[in-house]
Amino acid sequence: MREKKRTPLSRRAFLKAGVAASAALGLGAAGRFRPKVYGRARSAKKMIVLGLDGMDPVLTKRWIDEERLPAFRKLLLQGGDFRALGTSLPPQTPVAWSNFITGMDPGGHAIFDFIHRDPKAYFPVFSATETSGAAKTIRVGKTVIPLSGGQVRNLRKGKAFWQILEEADVPATIFKMPSNYPPVESRQRTLAGMNTPDLKGSYGIFNFYTNESMSAIQEAGGGGRVHDVYVVGNRVEAELPGPTNSFRTGNPETAIPFKVFIDPQNAAAKIVIQDEEFVLKEKEWSGWKKVCFSLIPTQSVSGICLFYLKEVRPRFKLYISPIHIDPARPALPISTPESYAKELERRFGPYFTKGLPADTSALDNGVLDETEFLELDDMVLEESLAMLEYEMARFDEGLLFFYFSNADQRQHMFWRLTDPGHPAYDEKLAARYGDVIARTYGEMDKALDMALRTADKDTVVVAMSDHGFNTFRRGFNLNTWLLQQGYHRLKKPWKQEESAYFDNTDWSKSRAYGVGLNGLYINERGREGEGTVAPGPDKDNLVREIAQKLEALTDPKTGERAVLKAFVAKDTYHGSNLAMAPDIVLGFNRGYRISWQSPLGGFPREVLEDNTQKWSGDHMSAPEVLPGIVFANRKIAAEAPALHDLTASVLGVFGVDKPKEMIGENVFE
Ligand SMILES: [Zn+2]
């Protein structure tokens, strides 16, 4: 048996990317699939489900009333229905979509948070995937990347609903479902979405080349790399870093050299990289460029990336997007059958394959401004709409699920400009970009319009989201609070603020710790590496005591409670996979969220602090604060449906029995 490694995490940018990705390079696809010719489905019914990440019921309703969402409005006027949709606890994206995929809660599917921890070492780990057999890892900046030669495994438990449909001979196409990387084995057409890494096996690292001093960005950690370059005689020479090369001793990082020739008169430059040669004007995007990293003479890895010439002079600034897996030659498994990703590439050319393609890190670090970020995310949006149209045109039986990331990503980045009470509110920017979120909902309306136009009378159309949204004004330093309350102890208290990954913790005197975005764990004897609290009544009493104190905590700045509800996990979840569950799951109040540093074992000075980042909207509250949406082109019988009920409803539409572990109920009955 080769050793299994949970992938340790890089710091803050990971939390923002919202993409939990660990991967080994050089793998084949998830499995070998025989293309299957489906027999007649058990029901002639058809179903289209649009997954519109992050769409909020209050905002949706408001803009329907203001007649800004004509397709949503039409659906309601023509006998359709609408409910707020109960989200997961916690309402994080991978947790919520896993509820939908399996019809279970985290007790069943075992995804409790973006981040879990290794209880023996207390180390934060990705919750979504596990890389086994990669004998070594390499550190790139603060990111540890497993080397090639291993297998990457999806850690979600339970059957996906399209696997159940497959057993019943109901065909399905599942486009970019989050929490399905690597895609689970299936003969259905599935394309992986969120969690899919970039070519470096990370959540997505941009490269930025400049002769301006940008040390502040280099310090920002994660999300991107800044390269200092010199402009000599109108010429820049630099390298584009690629995946590590496990074929060579020391596993060096691969790189492709490239040259930029700046036009001496005009604001333009010619870029020469491998066989490509192209000219960009200032503020122009390149379109997809293929890059090929050679490992040994017989082995290479292919990727795709976008170039953006931000500025030619007085300063030189060139942005290169994270390197996406090339869908024509995927180095990692991104679809079932393997041919599906390639088929789309033949039809559309190269396309976004990395989990969440919007480069929120580049905006947060000031490498891209608001307009540039939106130009990039508009490419994602246009591509998704084109691919939806393509799938709609050939959709004639079974289920079509189609996912959009834009509303979620833009609400994260632009909420500050709709909330004058936000620490990062900016009046000038608000005048210019305050309408971005409303316009994005309008784009989602176009997707619904397409679905309604495609649907015949037997087609069930559902538009749903995984959670709603709210402002993120104040961050809670859970670990600092545990320290102040005496539940946690540091070896060198005078080095509190330098602590990371609990490297300064005295575990022999600590009783509790926080890891991830909503999780609190007791330092339990027998479970944790240096556990101090006996399981049973001692632990139960401590859990109750901490939960009560958390719910009583008020923010001195606002007088509001930061934690609306502290959920005791074992009283809340169902299923047989509670082993990795936190002991307490924090349900934050409106406006609050975990801070930037606490999730990975940091101890900043203050318990509560202002969030001054552009990442300013979020969804880590108690589930009752931010339900998602469900719209259907027929009546919804259930008064208060939740995500796992939609799973049972999909099976119900096709007359397929739900498995006994599925806790949801058909909302149409
Ligand atoms: Zn989100």
CSV table of N, CA, C and O in Angstrom, one decimal, residues 236 266 275 287 330 361 618 651:
chain,number,residue,atom,x,y,z
A,236,VAL,N,11.1,42.4,-23.5
A,236,VAL,CA,11.0,41.7,-22.1
A,236,VAL,C,11.2,40.2,-22.3
A,236,VAL,O,10.6,39.7,-23.3
A,266,ASN,N,3.7,52.7,-30.8
A,266,ASN,CA,2.3,52.4,-30.4
A,266,ASN,C,2.2,51.7,-29.1
A,266,ASN,O,3.1,51.0,-28.7
A,275,ASP,N,5.4,28.1,-30.4
A,275,ASP,CA,5.1,28.3,-31.8
A,275,ASP,C,4.2,29.5,-32.1
A,275,ASP,O,3.9,29.8,-33.2
A,287,GLY,N,-7.4,35.9,-26.2
A,287,GLY,CA,-8.1,34.6,-26.6
A,287,GLY,C,-7.2,33.5,-26.2
A,287,GLY,O,-6.0,33.7,-25.8
A,330,PRO,N,-6.7,16.4,-22.0
A,330,PRO,CA,-6.8,16.7,-20.6
A,330,PRO,C,-5.7,15.9,-19.8
A,330,PRO,O,-5.6,14.7,-20.0
A,361,SER,N,-8.9,36.5,-7.2
A,361,SER,CA,-7.6,36.9,-6.6
A,361,SER,C,-7.0,38.0,-7.3
A,361,SER,O,-6.4,38.9,-6.7
A,618,ASP,N,-20.9,37.3,1.1
A,618,ASP,CA,-20.6,35.9,1.4
A,618,ASP,C,-21.8,35.1,1.9
A,618,ASP,O,-22.9,35.7,1.9
A,651,LEU,N,-35.6,12.5,-9.2
A,651,LEU,CA,-35.9,11.1,-9.4
A,651,LEU,C,-37.4,10.9,-9.5
A,651,LEU,O,-37.8,10.1,-10.4
